[in-house]
Tab-separated table of C-alpha atoms in Angstrom:
chain	number	residue	atom	x	y	z
A	1496	MET	CA	22.937	22.913	-22.427
A	1497	ASN	CA	19.086	23.754	-23.542
A	1498	PRO	CA	18.145	23.427	-27.202
A	1499	MET	CA	18.370	27.230	-27.755
A	1500	GLU	CA	21.957	27.049	-26.395
A	1501	THR	CA	22.710	24.212	-28.512
A	1502	LEU	CA	21.011	25.936	-31.748
A	1503	GLU	CA	22.861	29.193	-30.991
A	1504	LYS	CA	26.436	27.212	-31.373
A	1505	ILE	CA	25.219	25.562	-34.523
A	1506	VAL	CA	24.053	28.784	-36.142
A	1507	THR	CA	27.209	30.413	-35.313
A	1508	ASP	CA	29.628	27.914	-36.049
A	1509	ILE	CA	28.003	26.256	-39.146
A	1510	ILE	CA	24.779	28.008	-40.481
A	1511	ALA	CA	25.735	31.571	-40.654
A	1512	PRO	CA	29.256	30.943	-42.097
A	1513	ALA	CA	27.906	28.793	-44.688
A	1514	ALA	CA	24.995	31.113	-45.402
A	1515	LEU	CA	26.523	33.212	-48.423
A	1516	ASP	CA	27.530	29.942	-50.242
A	1517	THR	CA	24.547	28.242	-49.518
A	1518	ASP	CA	22.766	31.193	-51.484
A	1519	ARG	CA	25.310	31.538	-54.151
A	1520	GLU	CA	25.762	27.968	-55.176
A	1521	SER	CA	21.912	27.026	-54.387
A	1522	ARG	CA	23.703	24.386	-52.215
A	1523	PHE	CA	21.372	22.304	-49.881
A	1524	PRO	CA	22.473	22.881	-46.231
A	1525	ARG	CA	23.575	19.422	-45.615
A	1526	ALA	CA	26.045	20.281	-42.922
A	1527	ALA	CA	23.478	22.258	-40.697
A	1528	ILE	CA	20.763	19.312	-41.162
A	1529	LYS	CA	23.394	17.006	-40.199
A	1530	ALA	CA	24.340	19.174	-37.103
A	1531	LEU	CA	20.782	19.555	-36.344
A	1532	GLY	CA	19.892	15.882	-36.420
A	1533	GLU	CA	22.782	14.995	-34.210
A	1534	SER	CA	21.880	17.706	-31.697
A	1535	GLY	CA	18.362	16.334	-31.453
A	1536	LEU	CA	16.700	19.504	-32.825
A	1537	LEU	CA	15.156	17.689	-35.683
A	1538	GLY	CA	13.488	15.854	-33.160
A	1539	LEU	CA	12.459	18.829	-31.227
A	1540	ILE	CA	8.526	18.166	-31.536
A	1541	SER	CA	8.999	14.330	-31.355
A	1542	ALA	CA	7.429	12.818	-28.203
A	1543	ARG	CA	9.922	11.841	-25.532
A	1544	GLU	CA	8.528	8.335	-25.517
A	1545	VAL	CA	10.122	7.952	-28.887
A	1546	GLY	CA	13.464	9.754	-27.877
A	1547	GLY	CA	12.285	13.146	-28.923
A	1548	LEU	CA	12.495	16.781	-26.968
A	1549	GLY	CA	8.706	16.644	-26.539
A	1550	GLY	CA	8.354	20.410	-27.935
A	1551	GLY	CA	5.667	22.066	-29.438
A	1552	LEU	CA	4.628	24.856	-31.857
A	1553	ALA	CA	6.015	27.513	-29.439
A	1554	GLU	CA	9.488	25.795	-29.263
A	1555	ALA	CA	9.573	25.115	-33.144
A	1556	SER	CA	8.716	28.774	-33.691
A	1557	ALA	CA	11.712	29.774	-31.565
A	1558	VAL	CA	14.073	27.468	-33.615
A	1559	VAL	CA	12.945	28.616	-37.203
A	1560	ARG	CA	12.947	32.328	-36.115
A	1561	ARG	CA	16.593	32.008	-34.765
A	1562	ILE	CA	17.831	30.353	-37.947
A	1563	ALA	CA	16.199	32.480	-40.375
A	1564	GLN	CA	18.010	35.585	-39.152
A	1565	ASP	CA	21.091	34.167	-40.752
A	1566	CYS	CA	20.147	31.556	-43.368
A	1567	PRO	CA	16.137	31.468	-44.414
A	1568	SER	CA	17.064	28.485	-46.672
A	1569	THR	CA	17.540	26.262	-43.807
A	1570	ALA	CA	15.166	27.748	-41.757
A	1571	MET	CA	12.484	26.645	-44.593
A	1572	VAL	CA	13.965	23.062	-44.505
A	1573	VAL	CA	13.719	22.813	-40.814
A	1574	CYS	CA	9.901	24.611	-40.925
A	1575	MET	CA	8.720	21.934	-43.481
A	1576	HIS	CA	10.383	19.175	-41.513
A	1577	TYR	CA	8.561	20.251	-38.369
A	1578	CYS	CA	5.398	20.381	-40.239
A	1579	ALA	CA	5.678	16.881	-41.576
A	1580	THR	CA	6.809	15.461	-38.287
A	1581	SER	CA	3.662	16.897	-36.542
A	1582	LEU	CA	1.752	14.697	-39.081
A	1583	ILE	CA	4.090	11.684	-38.535
A	1584	GLU	CA	3.903	11.715	-34.750
A	1585	LYS	CA	0.276	11.380	-34.910
A	1586	HIS	CA	-0.272	8.906	-37.878
A	1587	GLY	CA	3.083	7.444	-38.780
A	1588	SER	CA	4.898	4.158	-37.878
A	1589	GLU	CA	6.850	4.084	-34.612
A	1590	ALA	CA	9.842	3.211	-36.439
A	1591	VAL	CA	9.840	6.552	-38.755
A	1592	ARG	CA	8.990	8.453	-35.477
A	1593	ARG	CA	12.129	6.972	-33.692
A	1594	ASP	CA	14.350	7.727	-36.652
A	1595	ILE	CA	12.995	11.320	-36.684
A	1596	ALA	CA	13.339	11.583	-33.042
A	1597	ALA	CA	17.071	10.336	-33.087
A	1598	GLY	CA	17.680	13.163	-36.106
A	1599	ARG	CA	18.355	10.209	-38.572
A	1600	HIS	CA	15.370	11.195	-40.862
A	1601	LEU	CA	14.446	14.445	-42.466
A	1602	SER	CA	10.913	14.888	-44.010
A	1603	THR	CA	8.831	17.386	-45.902
A	1604	LEU	CA	5.609	18.328	-47.146
A	1605	ALA	CA	4.772	17.440	-50.857
A	1606	PHE	CA	1.283	19.057	-51.379
A	1607	SER	CA	1.390	21.703	-54.127
A	1608	GLU	CA	0.992	20.638	-57.615
A	1609	ALA	CA	1.359	21.870	-61.357
A	1610	GLY	CA	-2.302	21.587	-61.816
A	1611	SER	CA	-3.601	23.113	-58.526
A	1612	ARG	CA	-0.704	25.218	-57.927
A	1613	SER	CA	-1.014	27.189	-54.979
A	1614	HIS	CA	-4.436	25.653	-54.102
A	1615	PHE	CA	-2.737	22.864	-52.238
A	1616	TRP	CA	-5.791	21.546	-50.862
A	1617	ALA	CA	-7.051	20.372	-54.172
A	1618	PRO	CA	-4.730	17.629	-55.414
A	1619	MET	CA	-5.031	16.558	-58.907
A	1620	SER	CA	-2.587	13.366	-58.586
A	1621	SER	CA	-4.075	10.078	-58.242
A	1622	ALA	CA	-3.538	7.086	-55.879
A	1623	THR	CA	-4.644	3.564	-57.365
A	1624	ALA	CA	-5.112	0.391	-55.257
A	1625	ASP	CA	-3.241	-2.652	-56.609
A	1626	GLY	CA	-3.489	-5.422	-54.112
A	1627	ASP	CA	-1.454	-4.615	-51.038
A	1628	GLU	CA	0.141	-1.563	-52.807
A	1629	VAL	CA	-1.029	1.649	-54.003
A	1630	VAL	CA	0.179	3.266	-57.110
A	1631	LEU	CA	1.009	7.120	-57.423
A	1632	ASP	CA	0.938	9.218	-60.341
A	1633	ALA	CA	1.327	13.114	-59.849
A	1634	ALA	CA	3.183	16.192	-61.078
A	1635	LYS	CA	3.968	17.901	-57.688
A	1636	SER	CA	5.698	21.564	-57.853
A	1637	TRP	CA	8.234	23.086	-55.678
A	1638	ILE	CA	8.721	20.677	-52.789
A	1639	THR	CA	11.008	21.686	-50.275
A	1640	SER	CA	14.084	19.340	-49.655
A	1641	ALA	CA	13.168	17.577	-52.846
A	1642	GLY	CA	15.680	14.670	-53.412
A	1643	GLU	CA	17.323	15.357	-49.967
A	1644	ALA	CA	14.605	14.221	-47.538
A	1645	ASP	CA	13.973	10.931	-46.447
A	1646	SER	CA	10.330	10.943	-46.776
A	1647	TYR	CA	7.566	13.025	-48.232
A	1648	VAL	CA	4.148	13.588	-46.695
A	1649	TRP	CA	2.488	13.122	-50.147
A	1650	SER	CA	-1.225	14.079	-50.887
A	1651	SER	CA	-3.312	12.701	-53.619
A	1652	ARG	CA	-7.028	11.851	-54.419
A	1653	PRO	CA	-8.499	8.986	-52.534
A	1654	THR	CA	-8.304	5.593	-53.783
A	1655	ALA	CA	-12.092	5.304	-53.527
A	1656	GLY	CA	-14.559	7.682	-52.771
A	1657	GLU	CA	-15.674	11.307	-53.603
A	1658	ARG	CA	-13.650	13.006	-50.973
A	1659	PRO	CA	-10.936	15.385	-52.225
A	1660	CYS	CA	-7.794	13.817	-50.624
A	1661	SER	CA	-5.556	11.282	-49.178
A	1662	LEU	CA	-2.174	11.547	-47.522
A	1663	TRP	CA	0.743	8.903	-47.774
A	1664	LEU	CA	4.091	8.921	-45.858
A	1665	VAL	CA	6.336	8.317	-49.105
A	1666	PRO	CA	9.773	7.170	-48.728
A	1667	ALA	CA	12.456	8.890	-50.994
A	1668	ALA	CA	13.834	5.701	-52.076
A	1669	THR	CA	10.514	4.776	-53.921
A	1670	VAL	CA	10.845	3.496	-57.317
A	1671	GLY	CA	9.328	5.973	-59.899
A	1672	LEU	CA	10.001	9.493	-58.094
A	1673	GLU	CA	11.653	11.597	-60.328
A	1674	PHE	CA	13.322	14.866	-59.245
A	1675	SER	CA	13.836	17.500	-61.942
A	1676	GLY	CA	17.085	19.389	-62.316
A	1677	GLY	CA	18.339	21.902	-59.902
A	1678	PHE	CA	16.546	25.328	-58.373
A	1679	ASP	CA	17.967	28.334	-59.554
A	1680	GLY	CA	15.494	30.860	-58.081
A	1681	LEU	CA	15.471	34.331	-57.069
A	1682	GLY	CA	15.498	33.573	-53.105
A	1683	LEU	CA	15.648	30.695	-50.524
A	1684	ARG	CA	18.089	29.093	-53.021
A	1685	GLY	CA	19.347	26.571	-50.837
A	1686	ASN	CA	16.204	24.758	-49.772
A	1687	ALA	CA	16.300	22.380	-52.797
A	1688	SER	CA	12.952	23.259	-53.834
A	1689	LEU	CA	12.128	21.271	-57.036
A	1690	PRO	CA	9.263	19.798	-58.992
A	1691	VAL	CA	8.771	15.992	-58.537
A	1692	ARG	CA	7.088	13.598	-60.501
A	1693	ALA	CA	5.684	10.072	-59.476
A	1694	ASN	CA	5.328	7.915	-62.763
A	1695	GLY	CA	3.544	4.624	-61.355
A	1696	ALA	CA	5.377	4.938	-58.008
A	1697	ARG	CA	4.270	1.847	-55.716
A	1698	ILE	CA	4.000	2.286	-52.285
A	1699	PRO	CA	2.444	-0.117	-49.437
A	1700	ARG	CA	-1.177	0.499	-48.320
A	1701	SER	CA	0.514	1.047	-44.837
A	1702	ALA	CA	1.794	4.395	-46.023
A	1703	LEU	CA	-1.406	5.651	-45.573
A	1704	LEU	CA	-1.638	8.414	-42.966
A	1705	GLY	CA	-5.221	8.500	-41.365
A	1706	GLU	CA	-7.805	7.361	-43.389
A	1707	ASP	CA	-8.321	7.027	-47.309
A	1708	GLY	CA	-10.174	10.109	-48.317
A	1709	ARG	CA	-9.730	12.108	-44.894
A	1710	GLY	CA	-6.397	13.850	-46.003
A	1711	SER	CA	-8.179	17.302	-45.833
A	1712	ASP	CA	-8.722	16.706	-42.099
A	1713	LEU	CA	-5.000	16.283	-41.692
A	1714	MET	CA	-4.174	19.231	-43.808
A	1715	ASN	CA	-6.379	21.229	-41.651
A	1716	ALA	CA	-4.274	20.128	-38.697
A	1717	VAL	CA	-0.879	20.985	-40.434
A	1718	LEU	CA	-1.949	24.377	-41.551
A	1719	PRO	CA	-1.622	26.102	-38.222
A	1720	TRP	CA	2.019	24.534	-38.138
A	1721	PHE	CA	2.964	25.498	-41.631
A	1722	ALA	CA	1.517	29.268	-41.237
A	1723	ALA	CA	2.978	29.829	-37.910
A	1724	LEU	CA	6.305	28.372	-38.867
A	1725	ASN	CA	6.396	30.354	-42.469
A	1726	ALA	CA	5.612	33.282	-40.194
A	1727	SER	CA	8.253	32.380	-37.773
A	1728	SER	CA	10.987	32.617	-40.708
A	1729	SER	CA	9.492	35.938	-42.133
A	1730	VAL	CA	10.122	37.222	-38.556
A	1731	GLY	CA	13.461	35.890	-38.023
A	1732	LEU	CA	14.162	36.944	-41.592
A	1733	MET	CA	13.146	40.799	-40.640
A	1734	ASN	CA	15.234	40.494	-37.505
A	1735	GLY	CA	18.544	39.593	-39.293
A	1736	ALA	CA	17.841	42.364	-41.824
A	1737	LEU	CA	17.447	44.978	-39.083
A	1738	THR	CA	20.356	43.710	-37.363
A	1739	ARG	CA	22.538	44.008	-40.315
A	1740	ALA	CA	21.026	47.554	-41.432
A	1741	CYS	CA	21.573	49.215	-37.900
A	1742	ALA	CA	25.283	47.892	-37.853
A	1743	HIS	CA	25.931	49.280	-41.279
A	1744	VAL	CA	24.039	52.586	-40.164
A	1745	GLY	CA	26.174	53.035	-37.065
A	1746	ALA	CA	29.724	52.263	-38.353
A	1747	THR	CA	29.185	54.322	-41.979
A	1748	ARG	CA	30.584	57.778	-41.369
A	1749	TYR	CA	31.061	60.658	-43.572
A	1750	ALA	CA	34.587	61.815	-43.137
A	1751	HIS	CA	34.151	65.228	-44.429
A	1752	LEU	CA	31.137	65.726	-42.030
A	1753	GLY	CA	32.311	63.886	-39.114
A	1754	SER	CA	28.965	62.346	-38.707
A	1755	SER	CA	27.692	58.842	-39.350
A	1756	LEU	CA	24.244	57.739	-41.211
A	1757	ALA	CA	22.901	57.116	-37.720
A	1758	ASP	CA	22.906	60.757	-37.211
A	1759	LEU	CA	20.446	61.228	-39.884
A	1760	PRO	CA	16.769	61.794	-38.475
A	1761	THR	CA	15.422	60.187	-41.662
A	1762	ILE	CA	17.558	57.208	-41.376
A	1763	ARG	CA	16.469	56.786	-37.774
A	1764	ALA	CA	12.617	57.148	-39.020
A	1765	TYR	CA	12.994	54.726	-41.635
A	1766	LEU	CA	14.659	51.988	-38.998
A	1767	ALA	CA	11.883	52.719	-36.564
A	1768	LYS	CA	8.801	52.257	-38.837
A	1769	ALA	CA	10.686	49.144	-40.128
A	1770	ARG	CA	11.184	48.087	-36.244
A	1771	ILE	CA	7.511	48.867	-35.777
A	1772	ARG	CA	6.464	46.413	-38.688
A	1773	ALA	CA	8.477	43.571	-37.536
A	1774	ASP	CA	7.139	43.872	-33.825
A	1775	GLN	CA	3.621	43.944	-35.136
A	1776	ALA	CA	4.309	40.761	-36.919
A	1777	THR	CA	5.880	39.185	-34.158
A	1778	THR	CA	3.109	40.074	-31.366
A	1779	LEU	CA	0.487	38.645	-33.894
A	1780	LEU	CA	2.799	35.573	-34.388
A	1781	ASP	CA	3.138	35.133	-30.617
A	1782	ASP	CA	-0.743	35.556	-30.173
A	1783	THR	CA	-1.328	32.942	-32.756
A	1784	ILE	CA	0.452	30.542	-30.885
A	1785	ALA	CA	-1.233	31.227	-27.957
A	1786	ALA	CA	-4.499	31.081	-29.605
A	1787	LEU	CA	-3.598	27.764	-30.656
A	1788	ALA	CA	-2.717	26.215	-27.321
A	1789	ALA	CA	-5.650	27.799	-25.710
A	1790	GLY	CA	-8.130	26.452	-28.354
A	1791	ARG	CA	-9.500	29.953	-28.682
A	1792	GLU	CA	-12.436	30.854	-31.058
A	1793	ASP	CA	-10.205	33.072	-32.929
A	1794	ALA	CA	-7.510	30.754	-33.599
A	1795	VAL	CA	-8.295	29.926	-37.209
A	1796	LEU	CA	-8.430	33.627	-37.878
A	1797	ARG	CA	-5.198	34.237	-36.329
A	1798	VAL	CA	-3.682	31.527	-38.342
A	1799	PHE	CA	-4.259	32.993	-41.428
A	1800	GLN	CA	-3.425	36.332	-40.258
A	1801	THR	CA	0.008	35.737	-39.156
A	1802	LYS	CA	1.218	34.356	-42.295
A	1803	ALA	CA	0.104	36.926	-44.322
A	1804	ALA	CA	0.850	39.806	-41.902
A	1805	SER	CA	4.359	38.293	-41.400
A	1806	ALA	CA	5.116	37.915	-45.294
A	1807	GLU	CA	3.834	41.503	-46.293
A	1808	ALA	CA	5.807	42.946	-43.146
A	1809	ALA	CA	8.938	41.182	-44.593
A	1810	LEU	CA	8.668	42.717	-47.817
A	1811	TYR	CA	8.434	46.307	-46.166
A	1812	VAL	CA	11.352	45.516	-43.669
A	1813	THR	CA	13.653	44.095	-46.157
A	1814	ASP	CA	13.185	47.155	-48.502
A	1815	THR	CA	13.684	49.441	-45.868
A	1816	ALA	CA	16.837	47.678	-45.069
A	1817	MET	CA	18.121	47.983	-48.827
A	1818	ARG	CA	17.117	51.831	-48.506
A	1819	VAL	CA	18.996	52.695	-45.463
A	1820	CYS	CA	22.120	50.768	-46.519
A	1821	GLY	CA	22.081	52.322	-49.880
A	1822	GLY	CA	24.513	51.068	-52.317
A	1823	ALA	CA	26.297	48.970	-49.855
A	1824	ALA	CA	23.256	46.487	-49.407
A	1825	PHE	CA	23.853	45.466	-52.816
A	1826	ARG	CA	27.324	43.739	-51.928
A	1827	LYS	CA	26.131	39.898	-51.182
A	1828	GLU	CA	28.803	39.734	-48.405
A	1829	ALA	CA	26.805	42.244	-46.449
A	1830	GLY	CA	23.607	39.549	-46.493
A	1831	VAL	CA	21.059	42.499	-46.836
A	1832	GLU	CA	20.176	41.641	-50.453
A	1833	ARG	CA	20.250	38.265	-49.745
A	1834	LEU	CA	17.386	38.446	-47.012
A	1835	PHE	CA	15.523	40.871	-49.349
A	1836	ARG	CA	15.457	38.070	-52.093
A	1837	ASP	CA	14.343	35.471	-49.456
A	1838	ALA	CA	11.648	37.571	-48.123
A	1839	ARG	CA	9.971	37.679	-51.673
A	1840	ALA	CA	8.976	33.881	-51.179
A	1841	ALA	CA	6.524	33.907	-48.298
A	1842	SER	CA	3.829	36.319	-49.969
A	1843	VAL	CA	3.540	33.641	-52.974
A	1844	MET	CA	4.031	30.315	-51.095
A	1845	GLY	CA	0.659	28.588	-50.832
A	1846	PRO	CA	-1.724	29.778	-49.179
A	1847	THR	CA	-0.692	33.105	-50.796
A	1848	SER	CA	-1.205	36.335	-49.345
A	1849	ASP	CA	-3.934	37.195	-51.747
A	1850	VAL	CA	-5.586	34.162	-50.907
A	1851	LEU	CA	-5.403	34.513	-47.129
A	1852	TYR	CA	-6.928	37.992	-47.638
A	1853	ASP	CA	-9.712	36.284	-49.229
A	1854	PHE	CA	-10.125	33.648	-46.554
A	1855	ILE	CA	-10.049	36.522	-43.876
A	1856	GLY	CA	-12.665	38.441	-45.520
A	1857	LYS	CA	-14.968	35.351	-45.588
A	1858	ILE	CA	-14.512	34.904	-41.744
A	1859	MET	CA	-15.329	38.472	-41.283
A	1860	LEU	CA	-18.795	38.120	-43.212
A	1861	GLY	CA	-19.758	34.664	-41.996
A	1862	LEU	CA	-18.984	32.938	-45.101
A	1863	PRO	CA	-17.801	29.537	-45.451
A	1864	ILE	CA	-14.088	29.635	-46.421
A	1865	PHE	CA	-14.304	26.840	-49.152
């Protein structure tokens, strides 16, 4: 059975049936993550020499898209895990890499902070060298899988020098990590997005990923993964919303007229425009992945464009799905309003759409991005 066939069974049997409760109860999708781990899909992008499936960004995108059709919360957990894994594969220990490949280890990114907010590339937290250890002090905000992941790819200021950033792989069991409360947000309610504090948390110097002070280089390496997989979640979410909307429109009839909602040209036009927006975002995402694979000159531009375009398209498409389904869309069991709420996250997730528009404009004008 190929990975996508395996994934389809997990989505059908585990992820989709639990999606309503995952959202309603802000429940972390543990059963789904366990199944993805046991199937090898958490090790999708791990190298074959450590026991992984040896996939790349295109394969990861396909997985995130499919999960997001039914549960964007689970898709975001997997998105962040793949992002973290892309760095761990290049800079982490073989032991951790093998655990990820075997599905025994879930990781995530811990970049955003209360002080610099969505400007995640400018950490305010500190890392202080103390013999063979490093002491971390930080106020991280909205870390996906907080309290659930086995490790955190953690950003801080360097222990020495003037460079802006260093990255560390911080084990979840590190003494001094504090997870604040539970997440009761508008959307993506099951992804355990929580503030995390480090109060004198001690980690070994060997936890450093790459070189001290060179964390920005690693952030630049993971940004294409984050942007493309975030866009993949938005694309999958749009497909899920349109599937549900079309099913409702086709099945709902006016008994006194003997016709269905699908017979109304206005309804069909709304759906057509939403399908165009979703397909435009999908095409841009696919071209972004192709640009990265080919090392094209426009790859950086595409990376910024795909996250912004997909995030904004998801707002339009899910709003349209709510409109054409009418009052029925307000029922939670229909799943449309959940996807409508989940779609709100991508545009405000750093780098936000507005920040990305600025980056894109600077590229167009030949200005430095930072």
